N, C-alpha and C. Protein backbone atom coordinates (compact mmCIF):
# COMPACT_ATOMS: atom_id res chain seq x y z
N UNK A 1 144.98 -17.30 -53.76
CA UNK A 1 146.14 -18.01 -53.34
C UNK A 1 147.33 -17.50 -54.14
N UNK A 2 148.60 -17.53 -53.53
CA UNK A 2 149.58 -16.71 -54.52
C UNK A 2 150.48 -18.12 -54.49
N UNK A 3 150.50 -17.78 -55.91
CA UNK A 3 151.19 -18.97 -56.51
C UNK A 3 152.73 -19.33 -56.56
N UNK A 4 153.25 -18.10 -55.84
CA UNK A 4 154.49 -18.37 -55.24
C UNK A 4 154.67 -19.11 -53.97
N UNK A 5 153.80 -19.49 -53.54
CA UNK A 5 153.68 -20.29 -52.39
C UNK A 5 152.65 -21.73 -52.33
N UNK A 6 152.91 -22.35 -52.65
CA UNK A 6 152.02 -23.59 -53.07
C UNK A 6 152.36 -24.68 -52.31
N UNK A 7 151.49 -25.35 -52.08
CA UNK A 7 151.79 -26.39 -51.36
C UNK A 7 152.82 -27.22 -51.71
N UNK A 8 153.54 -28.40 -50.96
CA UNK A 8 154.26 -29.20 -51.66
C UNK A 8 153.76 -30.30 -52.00
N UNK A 9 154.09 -30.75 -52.89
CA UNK A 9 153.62 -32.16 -53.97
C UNK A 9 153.29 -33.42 -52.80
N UNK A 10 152.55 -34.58 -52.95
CA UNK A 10 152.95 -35.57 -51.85
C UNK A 10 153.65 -36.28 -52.44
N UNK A 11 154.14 -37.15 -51.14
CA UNK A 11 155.56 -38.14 -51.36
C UNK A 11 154.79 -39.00 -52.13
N UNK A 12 155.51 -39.60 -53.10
CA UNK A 12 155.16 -40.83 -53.84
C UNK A 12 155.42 -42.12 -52.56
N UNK A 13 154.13 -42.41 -53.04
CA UNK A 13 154.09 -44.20 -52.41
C UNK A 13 154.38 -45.18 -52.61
N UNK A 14 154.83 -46.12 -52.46
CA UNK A 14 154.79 -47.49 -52.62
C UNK A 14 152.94 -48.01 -52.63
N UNK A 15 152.76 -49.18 -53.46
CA UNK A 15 152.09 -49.89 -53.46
C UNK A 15 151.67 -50.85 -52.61
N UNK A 16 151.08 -50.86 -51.46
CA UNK A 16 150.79 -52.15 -50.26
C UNK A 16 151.00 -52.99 -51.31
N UNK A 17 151.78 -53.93 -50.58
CA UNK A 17 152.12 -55.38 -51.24
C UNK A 17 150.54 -56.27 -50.80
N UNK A 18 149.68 -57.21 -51.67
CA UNK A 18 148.67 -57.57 -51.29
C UNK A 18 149.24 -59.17 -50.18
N UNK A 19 148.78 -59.58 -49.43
CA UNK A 19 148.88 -60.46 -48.49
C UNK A 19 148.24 -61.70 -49.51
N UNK A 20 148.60 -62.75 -49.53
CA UNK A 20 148.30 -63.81 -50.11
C UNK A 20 147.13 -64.79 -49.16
N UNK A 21 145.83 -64.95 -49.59
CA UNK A 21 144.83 -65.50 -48.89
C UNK A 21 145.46 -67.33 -48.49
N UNK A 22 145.16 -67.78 -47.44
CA UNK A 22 145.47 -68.98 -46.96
C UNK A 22 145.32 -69.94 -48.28
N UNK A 23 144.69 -69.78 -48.87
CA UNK A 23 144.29 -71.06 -49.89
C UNK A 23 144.98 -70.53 -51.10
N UNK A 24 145.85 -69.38 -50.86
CA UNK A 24 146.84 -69.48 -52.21
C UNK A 24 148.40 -70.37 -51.94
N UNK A 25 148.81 -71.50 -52.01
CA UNK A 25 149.40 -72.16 -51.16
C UNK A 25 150.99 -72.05 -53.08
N UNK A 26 152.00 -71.97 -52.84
CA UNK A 26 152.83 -73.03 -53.57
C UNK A 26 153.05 -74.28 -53.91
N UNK A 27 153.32 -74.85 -55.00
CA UNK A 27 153.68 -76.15 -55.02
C UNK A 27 155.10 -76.30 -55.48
N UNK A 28 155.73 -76.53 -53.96
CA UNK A 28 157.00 -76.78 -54.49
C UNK A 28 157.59 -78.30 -54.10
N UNK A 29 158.02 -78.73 -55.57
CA UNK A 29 159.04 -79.67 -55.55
C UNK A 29 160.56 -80.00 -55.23
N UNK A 30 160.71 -80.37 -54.48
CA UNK A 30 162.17 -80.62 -54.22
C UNK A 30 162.96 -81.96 -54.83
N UNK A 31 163.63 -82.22 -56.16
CA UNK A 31 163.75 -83.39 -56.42
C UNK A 31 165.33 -83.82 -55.96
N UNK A 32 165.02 -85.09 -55.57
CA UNK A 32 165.98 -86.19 -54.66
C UNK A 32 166.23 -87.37 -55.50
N UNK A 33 167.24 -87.62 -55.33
CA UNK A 33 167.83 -88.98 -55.82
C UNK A 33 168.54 -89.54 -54.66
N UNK A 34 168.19 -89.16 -53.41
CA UNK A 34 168.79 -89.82 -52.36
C UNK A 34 170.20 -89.78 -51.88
N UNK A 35 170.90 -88.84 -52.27
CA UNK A 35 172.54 -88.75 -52.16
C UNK A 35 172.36 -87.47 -51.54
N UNK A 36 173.78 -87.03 -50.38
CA UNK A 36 173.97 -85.94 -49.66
C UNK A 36 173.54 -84.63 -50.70
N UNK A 37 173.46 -84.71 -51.90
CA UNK A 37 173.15 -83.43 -52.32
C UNK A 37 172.02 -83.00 -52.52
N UNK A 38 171.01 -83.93 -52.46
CA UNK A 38 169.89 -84.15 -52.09
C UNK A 38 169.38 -83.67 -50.54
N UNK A 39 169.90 -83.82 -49.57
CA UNK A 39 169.84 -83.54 -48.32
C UNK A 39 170.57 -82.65 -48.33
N UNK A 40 171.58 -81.92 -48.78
CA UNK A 40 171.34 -80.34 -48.45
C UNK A 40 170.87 -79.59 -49.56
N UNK A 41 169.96 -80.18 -51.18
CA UNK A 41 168.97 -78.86 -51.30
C UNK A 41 167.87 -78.57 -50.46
N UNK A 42 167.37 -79.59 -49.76
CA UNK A 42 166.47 -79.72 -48.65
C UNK A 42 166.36 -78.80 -47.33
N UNK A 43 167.70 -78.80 -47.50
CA UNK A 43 168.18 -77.81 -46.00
C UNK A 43 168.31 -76.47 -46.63
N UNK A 44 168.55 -76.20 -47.53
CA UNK A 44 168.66 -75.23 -48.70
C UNK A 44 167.34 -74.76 -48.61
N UNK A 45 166.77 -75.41 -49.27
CA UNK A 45 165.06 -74.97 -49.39
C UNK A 45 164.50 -74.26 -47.92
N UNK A 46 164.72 -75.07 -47.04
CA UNK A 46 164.00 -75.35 -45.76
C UNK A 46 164.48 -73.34 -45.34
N UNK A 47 166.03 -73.15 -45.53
CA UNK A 47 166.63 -72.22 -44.96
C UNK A 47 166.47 -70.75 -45.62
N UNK A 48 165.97 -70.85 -47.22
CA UNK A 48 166.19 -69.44 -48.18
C UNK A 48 165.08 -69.32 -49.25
N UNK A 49 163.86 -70.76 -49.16
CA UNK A 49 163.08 -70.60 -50.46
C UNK A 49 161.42 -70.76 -49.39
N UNK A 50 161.44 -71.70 -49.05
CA UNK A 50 159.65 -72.03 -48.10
C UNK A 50 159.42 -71.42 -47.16
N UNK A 51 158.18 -71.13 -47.59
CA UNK A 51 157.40 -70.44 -46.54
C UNK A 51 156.57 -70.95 -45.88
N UNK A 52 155.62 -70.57 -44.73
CA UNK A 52 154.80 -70.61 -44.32
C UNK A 52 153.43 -70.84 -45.22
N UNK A 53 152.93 -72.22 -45.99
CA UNK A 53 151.84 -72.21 -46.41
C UNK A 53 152.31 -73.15 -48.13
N UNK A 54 153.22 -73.78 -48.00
CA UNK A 54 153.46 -74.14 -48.87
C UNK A 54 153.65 -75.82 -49.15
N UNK A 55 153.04 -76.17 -50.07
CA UNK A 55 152.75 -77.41 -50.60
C UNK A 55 154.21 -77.72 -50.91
N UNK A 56 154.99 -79.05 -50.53
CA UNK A 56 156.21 -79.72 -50.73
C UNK A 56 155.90 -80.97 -50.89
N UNK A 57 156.64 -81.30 -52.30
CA UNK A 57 156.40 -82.45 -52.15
C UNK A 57 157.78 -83.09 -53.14
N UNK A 58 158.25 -83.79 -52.03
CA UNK A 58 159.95 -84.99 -52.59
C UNK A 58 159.32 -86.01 -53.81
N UNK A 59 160.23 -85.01 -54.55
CA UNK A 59 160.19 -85.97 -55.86
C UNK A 59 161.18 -86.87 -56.57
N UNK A 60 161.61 -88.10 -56.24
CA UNK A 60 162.22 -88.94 -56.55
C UNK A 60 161.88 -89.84 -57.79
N UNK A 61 162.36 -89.78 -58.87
CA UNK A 61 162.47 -90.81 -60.22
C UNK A 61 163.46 -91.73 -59.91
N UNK A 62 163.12 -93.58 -59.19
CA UNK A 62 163.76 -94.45 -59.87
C UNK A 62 164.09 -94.89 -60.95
N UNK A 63 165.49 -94.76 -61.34
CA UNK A 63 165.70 -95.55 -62.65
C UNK A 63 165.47 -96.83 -62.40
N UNK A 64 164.74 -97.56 -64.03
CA UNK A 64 164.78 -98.73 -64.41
C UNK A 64 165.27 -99.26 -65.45
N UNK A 65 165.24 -100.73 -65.74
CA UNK A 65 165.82 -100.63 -66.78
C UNK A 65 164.46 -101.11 -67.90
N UNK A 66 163.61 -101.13 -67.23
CA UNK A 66 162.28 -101.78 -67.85
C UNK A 66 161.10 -100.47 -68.06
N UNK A 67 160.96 -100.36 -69.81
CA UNK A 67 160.10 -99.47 -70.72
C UNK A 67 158.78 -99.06 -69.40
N UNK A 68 158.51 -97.66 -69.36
CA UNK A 68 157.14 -97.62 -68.35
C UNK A 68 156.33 -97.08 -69.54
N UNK A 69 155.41 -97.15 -69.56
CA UNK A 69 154.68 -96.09 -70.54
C UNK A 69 153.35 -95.60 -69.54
N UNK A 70 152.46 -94.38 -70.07
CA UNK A 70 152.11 -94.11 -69.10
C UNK A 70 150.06 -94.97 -69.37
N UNK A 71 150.21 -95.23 -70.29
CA UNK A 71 148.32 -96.12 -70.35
C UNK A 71 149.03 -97.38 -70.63
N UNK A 72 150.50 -98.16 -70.66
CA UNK A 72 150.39 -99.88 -71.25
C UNK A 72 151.32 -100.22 -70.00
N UNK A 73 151.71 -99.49 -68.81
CA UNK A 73 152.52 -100.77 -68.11
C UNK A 73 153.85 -100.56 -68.09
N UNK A 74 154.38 -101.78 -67.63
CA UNK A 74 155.76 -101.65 -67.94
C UNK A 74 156.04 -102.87 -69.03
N UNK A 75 156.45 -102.79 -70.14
CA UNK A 75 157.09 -103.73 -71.24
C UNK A 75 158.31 -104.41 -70.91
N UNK A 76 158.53 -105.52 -70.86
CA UNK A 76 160.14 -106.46 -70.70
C UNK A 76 160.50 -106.49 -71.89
N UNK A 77 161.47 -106.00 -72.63
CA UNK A 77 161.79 -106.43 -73.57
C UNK A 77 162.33 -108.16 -73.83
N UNK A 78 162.50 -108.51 -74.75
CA UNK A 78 162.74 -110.19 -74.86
C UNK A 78 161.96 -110.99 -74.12
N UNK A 79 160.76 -110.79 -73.60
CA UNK A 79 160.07 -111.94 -72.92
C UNK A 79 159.94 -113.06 -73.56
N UNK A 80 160.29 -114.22 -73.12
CA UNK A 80 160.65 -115.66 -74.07
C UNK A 80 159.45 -116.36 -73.94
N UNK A 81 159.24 -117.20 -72.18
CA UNK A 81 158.18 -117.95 -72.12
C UNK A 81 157.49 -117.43 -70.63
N UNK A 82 155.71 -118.35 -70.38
CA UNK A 82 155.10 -117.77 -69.73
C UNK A 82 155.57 -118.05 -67.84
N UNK A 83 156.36 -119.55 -68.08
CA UNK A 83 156.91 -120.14 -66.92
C UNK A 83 157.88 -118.95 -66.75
N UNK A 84 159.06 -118.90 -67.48
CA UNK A 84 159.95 -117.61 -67.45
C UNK A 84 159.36 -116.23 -66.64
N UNK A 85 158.37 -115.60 -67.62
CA UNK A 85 158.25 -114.56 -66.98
C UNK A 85 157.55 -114.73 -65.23
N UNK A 86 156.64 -115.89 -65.06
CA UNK A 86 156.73 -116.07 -63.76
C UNK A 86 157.00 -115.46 -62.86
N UNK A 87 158.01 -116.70 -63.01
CA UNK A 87 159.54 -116.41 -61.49
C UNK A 87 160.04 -115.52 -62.26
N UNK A 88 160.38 -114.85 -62.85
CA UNK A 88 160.98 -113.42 -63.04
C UNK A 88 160.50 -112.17 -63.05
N UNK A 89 158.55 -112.11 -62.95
CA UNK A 89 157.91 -111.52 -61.74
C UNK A 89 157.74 -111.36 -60.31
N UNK A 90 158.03 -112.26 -60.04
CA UNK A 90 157.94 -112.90 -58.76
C UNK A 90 159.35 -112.44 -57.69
N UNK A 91 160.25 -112.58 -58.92
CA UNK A 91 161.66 -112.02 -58.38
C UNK A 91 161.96 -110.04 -58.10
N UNK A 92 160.87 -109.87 -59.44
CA UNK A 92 161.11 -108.86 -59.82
C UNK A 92 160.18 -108.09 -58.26
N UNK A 93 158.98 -108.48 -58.10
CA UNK A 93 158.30 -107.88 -57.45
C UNK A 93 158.91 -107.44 -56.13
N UNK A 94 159.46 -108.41 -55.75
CA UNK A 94 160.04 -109.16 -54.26
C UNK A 94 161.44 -107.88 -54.67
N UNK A 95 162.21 -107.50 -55.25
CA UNK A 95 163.37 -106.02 -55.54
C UNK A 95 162.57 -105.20 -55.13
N UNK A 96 161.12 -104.63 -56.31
CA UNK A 96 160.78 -103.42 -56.13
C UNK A 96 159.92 -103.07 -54.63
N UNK A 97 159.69 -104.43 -54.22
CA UNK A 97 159.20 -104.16 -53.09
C UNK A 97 159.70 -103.25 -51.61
N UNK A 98 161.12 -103.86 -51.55
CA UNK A 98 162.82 -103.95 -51.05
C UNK A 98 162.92 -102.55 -51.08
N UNK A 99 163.37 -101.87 -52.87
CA UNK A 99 163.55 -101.54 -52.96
C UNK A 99 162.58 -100.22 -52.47
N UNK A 100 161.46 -100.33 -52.46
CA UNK A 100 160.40 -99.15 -52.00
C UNK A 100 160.27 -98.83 -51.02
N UNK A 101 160.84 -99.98 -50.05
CA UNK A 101 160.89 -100.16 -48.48
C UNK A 101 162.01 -98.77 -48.43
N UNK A 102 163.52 -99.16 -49.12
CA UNK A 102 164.79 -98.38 -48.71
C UNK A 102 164.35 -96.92 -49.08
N UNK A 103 163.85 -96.91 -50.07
CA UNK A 103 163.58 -95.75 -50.92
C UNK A 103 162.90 -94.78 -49.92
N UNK A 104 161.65 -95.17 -49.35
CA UNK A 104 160.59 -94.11 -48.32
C UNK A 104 161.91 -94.32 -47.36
N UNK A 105 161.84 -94.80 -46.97
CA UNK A 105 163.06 -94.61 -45.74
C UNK A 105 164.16 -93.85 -45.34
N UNK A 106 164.92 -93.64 -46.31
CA UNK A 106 166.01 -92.43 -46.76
C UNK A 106 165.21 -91.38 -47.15
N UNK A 107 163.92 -91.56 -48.21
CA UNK A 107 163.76 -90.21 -48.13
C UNK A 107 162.86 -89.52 -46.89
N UNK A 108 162.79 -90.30 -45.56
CA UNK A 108 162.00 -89.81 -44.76
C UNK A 108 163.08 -89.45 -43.82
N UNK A 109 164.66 -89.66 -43.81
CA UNK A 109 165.72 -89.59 -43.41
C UNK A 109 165.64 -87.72 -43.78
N UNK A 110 165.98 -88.03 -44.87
CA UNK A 110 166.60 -87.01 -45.80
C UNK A 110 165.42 -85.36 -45.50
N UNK A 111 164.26 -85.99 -45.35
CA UNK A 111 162.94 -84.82 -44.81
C UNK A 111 163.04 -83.92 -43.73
N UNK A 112 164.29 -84.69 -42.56
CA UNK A 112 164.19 -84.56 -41.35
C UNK A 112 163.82 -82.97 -41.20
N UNK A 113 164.80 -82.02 -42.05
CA UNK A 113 164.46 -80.56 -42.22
C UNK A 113 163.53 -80.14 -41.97
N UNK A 114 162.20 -80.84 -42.92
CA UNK A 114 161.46 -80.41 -43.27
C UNK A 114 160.66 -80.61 -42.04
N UNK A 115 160.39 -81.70 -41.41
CA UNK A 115 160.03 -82.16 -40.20
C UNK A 115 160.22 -80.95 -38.94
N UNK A 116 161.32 -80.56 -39.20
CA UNK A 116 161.93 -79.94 -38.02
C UNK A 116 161.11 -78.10 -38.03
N UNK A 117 161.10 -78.35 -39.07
CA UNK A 117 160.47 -76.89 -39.36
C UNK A 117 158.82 -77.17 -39.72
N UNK A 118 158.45 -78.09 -39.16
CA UNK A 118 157.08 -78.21 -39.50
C UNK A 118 156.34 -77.75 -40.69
N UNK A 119 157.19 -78.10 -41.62
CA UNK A 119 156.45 -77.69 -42.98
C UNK A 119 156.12 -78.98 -43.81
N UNK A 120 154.45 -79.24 -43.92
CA UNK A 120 154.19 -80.52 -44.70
C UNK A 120 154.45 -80.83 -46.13
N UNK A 121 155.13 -81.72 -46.36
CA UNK A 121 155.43 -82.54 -47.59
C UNK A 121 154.53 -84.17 -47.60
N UNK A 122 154.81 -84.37 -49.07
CA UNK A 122 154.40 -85.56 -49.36
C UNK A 122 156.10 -86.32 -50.49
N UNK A 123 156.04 -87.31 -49.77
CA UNK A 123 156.70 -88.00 -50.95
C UNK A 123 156.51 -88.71 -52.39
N UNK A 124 156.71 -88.58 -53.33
CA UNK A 124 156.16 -88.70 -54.76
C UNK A 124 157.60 -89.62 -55.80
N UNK A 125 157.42 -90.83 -55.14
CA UNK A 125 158.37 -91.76 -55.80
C UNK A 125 157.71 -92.50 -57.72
N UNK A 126 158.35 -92.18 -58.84
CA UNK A 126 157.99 -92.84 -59.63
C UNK A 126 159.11 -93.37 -60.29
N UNK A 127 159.08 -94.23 -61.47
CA UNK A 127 160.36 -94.98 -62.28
C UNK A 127 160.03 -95.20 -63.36
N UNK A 128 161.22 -95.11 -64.04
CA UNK A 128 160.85 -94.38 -65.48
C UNK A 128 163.04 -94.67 -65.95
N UNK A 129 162.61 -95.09 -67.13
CA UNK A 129 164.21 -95.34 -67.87
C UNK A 129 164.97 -94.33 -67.86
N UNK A 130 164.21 -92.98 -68.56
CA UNK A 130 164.60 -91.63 -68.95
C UNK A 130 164.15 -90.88 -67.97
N UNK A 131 165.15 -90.79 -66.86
CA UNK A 131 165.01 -89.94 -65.57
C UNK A 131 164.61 -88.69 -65.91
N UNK A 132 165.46 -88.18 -66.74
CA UNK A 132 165.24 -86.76 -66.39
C UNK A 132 163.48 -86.25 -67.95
N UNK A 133 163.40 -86.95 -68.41
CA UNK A 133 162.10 -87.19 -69.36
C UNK A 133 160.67 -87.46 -67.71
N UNK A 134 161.13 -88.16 -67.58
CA UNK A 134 160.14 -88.32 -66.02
C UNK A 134 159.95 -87.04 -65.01
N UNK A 135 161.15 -86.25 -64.93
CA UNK A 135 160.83 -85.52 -63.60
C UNK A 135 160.20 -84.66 -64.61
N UNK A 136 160.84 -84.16 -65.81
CA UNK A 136 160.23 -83.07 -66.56
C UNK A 136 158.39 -83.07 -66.54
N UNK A 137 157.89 -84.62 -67.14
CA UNK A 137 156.87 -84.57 -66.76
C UNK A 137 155.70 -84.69 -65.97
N UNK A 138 156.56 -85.12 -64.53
CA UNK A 138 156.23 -85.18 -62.76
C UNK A 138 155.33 -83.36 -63.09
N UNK A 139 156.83 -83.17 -62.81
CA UNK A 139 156.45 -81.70 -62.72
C UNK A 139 155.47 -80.70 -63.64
N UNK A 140 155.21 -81.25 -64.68
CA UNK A 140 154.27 -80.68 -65.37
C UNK A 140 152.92 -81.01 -64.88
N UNK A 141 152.86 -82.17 -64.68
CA UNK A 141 151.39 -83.61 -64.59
C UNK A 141 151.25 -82.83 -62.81
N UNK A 142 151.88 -82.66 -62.31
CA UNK A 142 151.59 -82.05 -60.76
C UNK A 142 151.55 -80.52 -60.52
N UNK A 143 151.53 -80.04 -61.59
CA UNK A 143 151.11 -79.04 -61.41
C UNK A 143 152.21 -77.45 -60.48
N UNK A 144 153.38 -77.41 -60.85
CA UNK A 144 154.32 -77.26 -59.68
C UNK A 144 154.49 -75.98 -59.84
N UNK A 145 154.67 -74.85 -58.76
CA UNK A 145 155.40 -73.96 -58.96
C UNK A 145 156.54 -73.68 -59.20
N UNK A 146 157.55 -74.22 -58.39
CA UNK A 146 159.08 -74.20 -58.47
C UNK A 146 159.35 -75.92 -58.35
N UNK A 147 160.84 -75.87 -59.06
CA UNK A 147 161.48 -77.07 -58.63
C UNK A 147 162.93 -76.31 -57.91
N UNK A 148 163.19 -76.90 -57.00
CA UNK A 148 164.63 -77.54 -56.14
C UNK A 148 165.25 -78.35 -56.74
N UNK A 149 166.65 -78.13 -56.86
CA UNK A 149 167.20 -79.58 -57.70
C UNK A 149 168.75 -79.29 -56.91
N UNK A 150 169.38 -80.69 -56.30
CA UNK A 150 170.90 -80.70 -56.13
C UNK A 150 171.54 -80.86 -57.45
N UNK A 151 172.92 -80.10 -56.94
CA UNK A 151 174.03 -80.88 -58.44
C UNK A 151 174.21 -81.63 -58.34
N UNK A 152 174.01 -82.75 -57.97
CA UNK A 152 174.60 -84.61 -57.98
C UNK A 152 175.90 -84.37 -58.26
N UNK A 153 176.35 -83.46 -57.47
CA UNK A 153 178.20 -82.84 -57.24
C UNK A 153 178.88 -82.41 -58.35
N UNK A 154 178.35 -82.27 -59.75
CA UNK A 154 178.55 -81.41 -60.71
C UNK A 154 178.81 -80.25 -60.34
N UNK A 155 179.51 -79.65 -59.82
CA UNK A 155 179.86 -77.85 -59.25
C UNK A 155 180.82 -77.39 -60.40
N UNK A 156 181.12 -76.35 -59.86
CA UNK A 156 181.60 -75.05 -60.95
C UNK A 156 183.09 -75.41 -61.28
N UNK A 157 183.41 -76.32 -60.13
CA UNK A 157 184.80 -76.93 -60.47
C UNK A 157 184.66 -77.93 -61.60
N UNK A 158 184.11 -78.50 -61.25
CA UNK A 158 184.42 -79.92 -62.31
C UNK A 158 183.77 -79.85 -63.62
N UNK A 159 182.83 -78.66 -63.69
CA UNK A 159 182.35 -77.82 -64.84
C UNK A 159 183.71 -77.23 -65.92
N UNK A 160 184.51 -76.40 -64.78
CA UNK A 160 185.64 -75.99 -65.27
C UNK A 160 186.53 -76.51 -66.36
N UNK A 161 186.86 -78.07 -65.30
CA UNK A 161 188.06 -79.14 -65.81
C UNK A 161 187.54 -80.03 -66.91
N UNK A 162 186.38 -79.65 -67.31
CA UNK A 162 185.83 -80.67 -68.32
C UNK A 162 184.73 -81.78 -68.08
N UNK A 163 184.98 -81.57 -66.78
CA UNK A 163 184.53 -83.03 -66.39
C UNK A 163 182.52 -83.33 -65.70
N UNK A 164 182.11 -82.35 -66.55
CA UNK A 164 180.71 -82.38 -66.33
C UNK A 164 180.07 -83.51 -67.18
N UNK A 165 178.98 -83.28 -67.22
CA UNK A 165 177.97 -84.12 -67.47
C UNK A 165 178.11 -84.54 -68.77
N UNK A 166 178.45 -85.88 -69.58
CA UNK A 166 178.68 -86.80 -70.38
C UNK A 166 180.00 -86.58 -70.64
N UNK A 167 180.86 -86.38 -69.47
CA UNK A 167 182.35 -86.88 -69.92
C UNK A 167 182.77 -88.19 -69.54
């Protein structure tokens, strides 16, 4: 063979990208507090992040104003007497009840996206004093791939003027 004439080199390849087996699924969280910015990270998500095969699930932290811990309950601080706490269970129950009613409701509002694009979610409501101490550990305790999060209208403007978060 004369070595002034040699074949040419082959083209370098790319690597086949491997296809992800059905049962490798995402877990993505989308967290909601129920306000329009909430409903469009949703539409957000729905439009530039989920795919086909992916675990969603709306994660909403009610604030309370009552201690949760996660093995004792929820603690009242100042509980006086047993008549007292009672009817102020009783009251209390009869809110969170209300309140759980409004809560699935908006956020099954707020899903519609998700609905529309036939991609299954679950809703994952918990309450907790220290909101953002809660989602941190939602998301750990569930195991998540990504989180979604709106600015609760914190944008780049009001970042600018000072006027972000603890002004």
């Amino acid at each position: 063979m004369n070595p002034s004439v040699l074949p040419p080199p082959p083209l370098p390849s790319l690597p086949i990208q491997p296809t992800f087996p059905a049962a490798a699924h995402r877990r993505i969280a989308i967290a909601i507090d129920l306000s329009d910015e909430s409903a469009y990270a949703i539409r957000w998500a729905v439009q530039n992040y989920l795919r086909a095969g992916d675990a969603v699930v709306l994660l909403h932290v009610r604030p309370t104003s009552v201690l949760y811990g996660a093995d004792w309950g929820s603690i009242t601080p100042n509980s006086k007497n047993k008549c007292e706490n009672d009817s102020n269970n009783e009251s209390q129950q009869e809110i969170d009840k209300e309140l759980n009613i409004l809560t699935t409701r908006k956020a099954n509002t707020l899903a519609q996206p998700l609905v529309d694009a036939k991609i299954p979610f679950k809703i994952h409501v918990v309450k907790d004093r220290d909101m953002k101490e809660r989602l941190c550990l939602e998301v750990e305790r569930l195991g998540l791939s990504a989180v979604i999060m709106g600015s609760r209208g914190f944008g780049g403007t009001r970042g600018r003027l000072g006027l972000g978060l603890g002004s």
